[in-house]
Amino acid sequence: MNMQVQPSTGVTPPPPPNTLDDMRLPIPMMRDILLKTMFRKSTGTVTDAAAALCLPRMVTQELIDIARGQKLLEATGTLNANAGNEMGYQLTDAGKARALDALAQSEYYGAMPVPLDVYRQQIKRQSIRDIQITRQQLTSAMGHLVLPTDLLSNLGPAVSSGRSILMYGPPGNGKSSISNGIRDAMGDKIYVPRAIEYSGQVITVYDPIVHSKAEAVEDDPHSLRRKKGFDSRYVHCDRPTVITGGELTLDMLDLKYNPTARTYQAPLQLKATGGIFIVDDLGRQSEPPQSLVNRWIVPLEENKDILALQSGEKFEVPFDTLVIFSTNFHPNEIFDQAALRRIFYKIKIDGPCQEDYLKIFALVAKKKGMPLDETALVHLLQKKYPTIDNIYANYQPVFLIDQMISICDFEGIPYQMSPDLIDRAWDNMFVRDEVIVK
């Protein structure tokens, strides 16, 4: 029996580490991050250090005890009343020297990274390919859009597969809005690591620009009994959506190394793990579309990506992302057949028919407080659209109504539409071909 997993179903959270052994990180690396954090943030108690490292208090205490045993930390011998009468700790001279030496090797401090192999396990627990989107969920997420009746029938299986999608068709017909609707239909939450570790290198992943926290109040990272029960080295987030357009270049898909901090930042597709990567306006980038798709061949076919460190060492990371390509070009114009085979679903997004166009026009007018006028609409349909071969686009009602609103505001008259206002708005929607005398 094929069980459907609804997007509202909770994702299994990453279990919090109970001991240092659970961390699966080198002890010297963890010790150095502790020392750097205490040096940079002036933390002086186990509670403060645990909060800064995003670790349980007991695990942090283990780490502090190791540093004390190596004479890198010492107890201050005083209890701080403002910190719940906790014992205070400070760096020894040897500890300060070690912290400075460690900072010279890497400026990274704060949240302890998650080993890549541990993160792989969490990716499986929250895989985008385990989501089954229903027609009702997709319809609800796109209820504000007027779409052809068969479009959702094509989109639904494509989204539920978690595989790549190519949406193509004339501009201004909602390809970007549909992409955002797909994201909204997913609806559930996942866990994004603040940073991951591979081969001793730290790669920051959580990005507040890309990732939206699902909760305003985070879990208490240092309590003896954790209320929410997940590893606070992760942030509980909505499934991420990365949207790129004409600015996308191939080097944006590689690890970004900061030579000053000596740390790495995850590329866009790694930040989008468990969510959606939208390549909007494909064909407008400086890179040829064929080159961009060639970069995705291994990830799309094998569900893994290959990244490289500064040393040249290459390693695999999971690729668990729904990739949506959106273009105004016909696919045969920008791809060869081998590339098209790698994209699993090709969906054409056409402009609306006249009936759907009028529905969109009426919805926009109502939303913006513009009363409809039958004479103006007849003028629009019978006089203006024949001049462009009756080709309708989804963006046009918004454009025309906004233009008429601006004219009414300027003239100081109530919002209204008329054949004259339609003509004035229409003139701003298109530029006539003409010879400009210089």
Tab-separated table of N, CA, C and O in Angstrom, residues 17 26 34 47 64 161 170 201 203 218 233 250 269 271 290 354 356 371-372 378-379 390 411 425:
chain	number	residue	atom	x	y	z
A	17	PRO	N	23.032	15.674	21.039
A	17	PRO	CA	24.128	14.830	21.555
A	17	PRO	C	24.071	14.772	23.078
A	17	PRO	O	23.769	15.765	23.738
A	26	PRO	N	36.565	15.804	16.005
A	26	PRO	CA	37.850	15.679	16.715
A	26	PRO	C	37.845	16.529	17.993
A	26	PRO	O	37.413	17.692	17.972
A	34	LEU	N	35.791	25.989	21.418
A	34	LEU	CA	35.422	26.467	22.754
A	34	LEU	C	36.318	27.634	23.171
A	34	LEU	O	35.822	28.685	23.620
A	47	THR	N	26.888	27.754	31.307
A	47	THR	CA	25.627	28.122	30.656
A	47	THR	C	25.862	29.031	29.452
A	47	THR	O	25.314	28.816	28.370
A	64	ILE	N	34.794	21.620	28.721
A	64	ILE	CA	35.498	22.523	29.641
A	64	ILE	C	36.443	21.729	30.547
A	64	ILE	O	37.577	22.156	30.803
A	161	SER	N	7.358	14.246	-7.145
A	161	SER	CA	8.516	13.400	-7.466
A	161	SER	C	9.797	13.942	-6.848
A	161	SER	O	10.771	13.218	-6.666
A	170	PRO	N	5.689	32.146	-22.824
A	170	PRO	CA	5.867	33.596	-22.999
A	170	PRO	C	5.971	34.303	-21.659
A	170	PRO	O	5.437	33.835	-20.646
A	201	GLN	N	37.410	21.127	8.032
A	201	GLN	CA	37.022	22.433	7.525
A	201	GLN	C	35.569	22.735	7.902
A	201	GLN	O	34.716	21.847	7.891
A	203	ILE	N	32.041	24.674	7.153
A	203	ILE	CA	31.254	25.246	6.066
A	203	ILE	C	29.961	25.776	6.673
A	203	ILE	O	29.152	25.004	7.195
A	218	GLU	N	13.646	29.991	20.309
A	218	GLU	CA	14.422	28.786	20.043
A	218	GLU	C	14.519	27.916	21.298
A	218	GLU	O	14.287	28.359	22.412
A	233	ARG	N	22.221	22.805	17.346
A	233	ARG	CA	23.161	23.221	16.295
A	233	ARG	C	22.423	23.406	14.978
A	233	ARG	O	22.980	23.933	14.009
A	250	LEU	N	28.195	30.274	-12.711
A	250	LEU	CA	28.620	28.940	-12.298
A	250	LEU	C	29.394	28.962	-10.980
A	250	LEU	O	29.278	28.033	-10.179
A	269	GLN	N	22.988	25.887	-3.841
A	269	GLN	CA	22.212	24.643	-3.895
A	269	GLN	C	22.309	23.851	-2.604
A	269	GLN	O	21.394	23.111	-2.254
A	271	LYS	N	22.543	25.335	0.399
A	271	LYS	CA	21.635	26.053	1.285
A	271	LYS	C	20.178	25.679	1.002
A	271	LYS	O	19.325	25.755	1.886
A	290	GLN	N	22.984	26.000	-21.600
A	290	GLN	CA	23.500	24.643	-21.710
A	290	GLN	C	24.578	24.389	-20.657
A	290	GLN	O	24.625	23.325	-20.035
A	354	GLN	N	-9.284	34.385	-23.199
A	354	GLN	CA	-9.992	35.633	-22.909
A	354	GLN	C	-10.839	35.516	-21.641
A	354	GLN	O	-10.893	36.437	-20.819
A	356	ASP	N	-10.324	33.598	-18.943
A	356	ASP	CA	-9.469	33.662	-17.762
A	356	ASP	C	-8.871	35.053	-17.591
A	356	ASP	O	-8.680	35.529	-16.464
A	371	PRO	N	-13.492	50.241	-9.809
A	371	PRO	CA	-14.774	49.746	-10.324
A	371	PRO	C	-14.674	49.366	-11.799
A	371	PRO	O	-14.003	50.044	-12.585
A	372	LEU	N	-15.318	48.260	-12.164
A	372	LEU	CA	-15.311	47.824	-13.556
A	372	LEU	C	-16.286	48.660	-14.378
A	372	LEU	O	-17.311	49.135	-13.873
A	378	VAL	N	-15.132	46.531	-23.125
A	378	VAL	CA	-15.418	46.235	-24.540
A	378	VAL	C	-14.402	46.939	-25.433
A	378	VAL	O	-13.890	46.365	-26.402
A	379	HIS	N	-14.088	48.193	-25.106
A	379	HIS	CA	-13.076	48.938	-25.867
A	379	HIS	C	-11.726	48.227	-25.812
A	379	HIS	O	-11.030	48.101	-26.828
A	390	ASN	N	-4.634	39.596	-30.260
A	390	ASN	CA	-5.386	39.030	-29.138
A	390	ASN	C	-4.540	38.074	-28.274
A	390	ASN	O	-4.999	37.014	-27.858
A	411	GLU	N	-4.864	63.182	-11.506
A	411	GLU	CA	-5.925	64.104	-11.925
A	411	GLU	C	-6.846	64.486	-10.768
A	411	GLU	O	-7.692	65.378	-10.890
A	425	ALA	N	-3.341	54.083	-20.545
A	425	ALA	CA	-2.620	52.995	-19.868
A	425	ALA	C	-1.967	52.080	-20.886
A	425	ALA	O	-0.828	51.624	-20.710
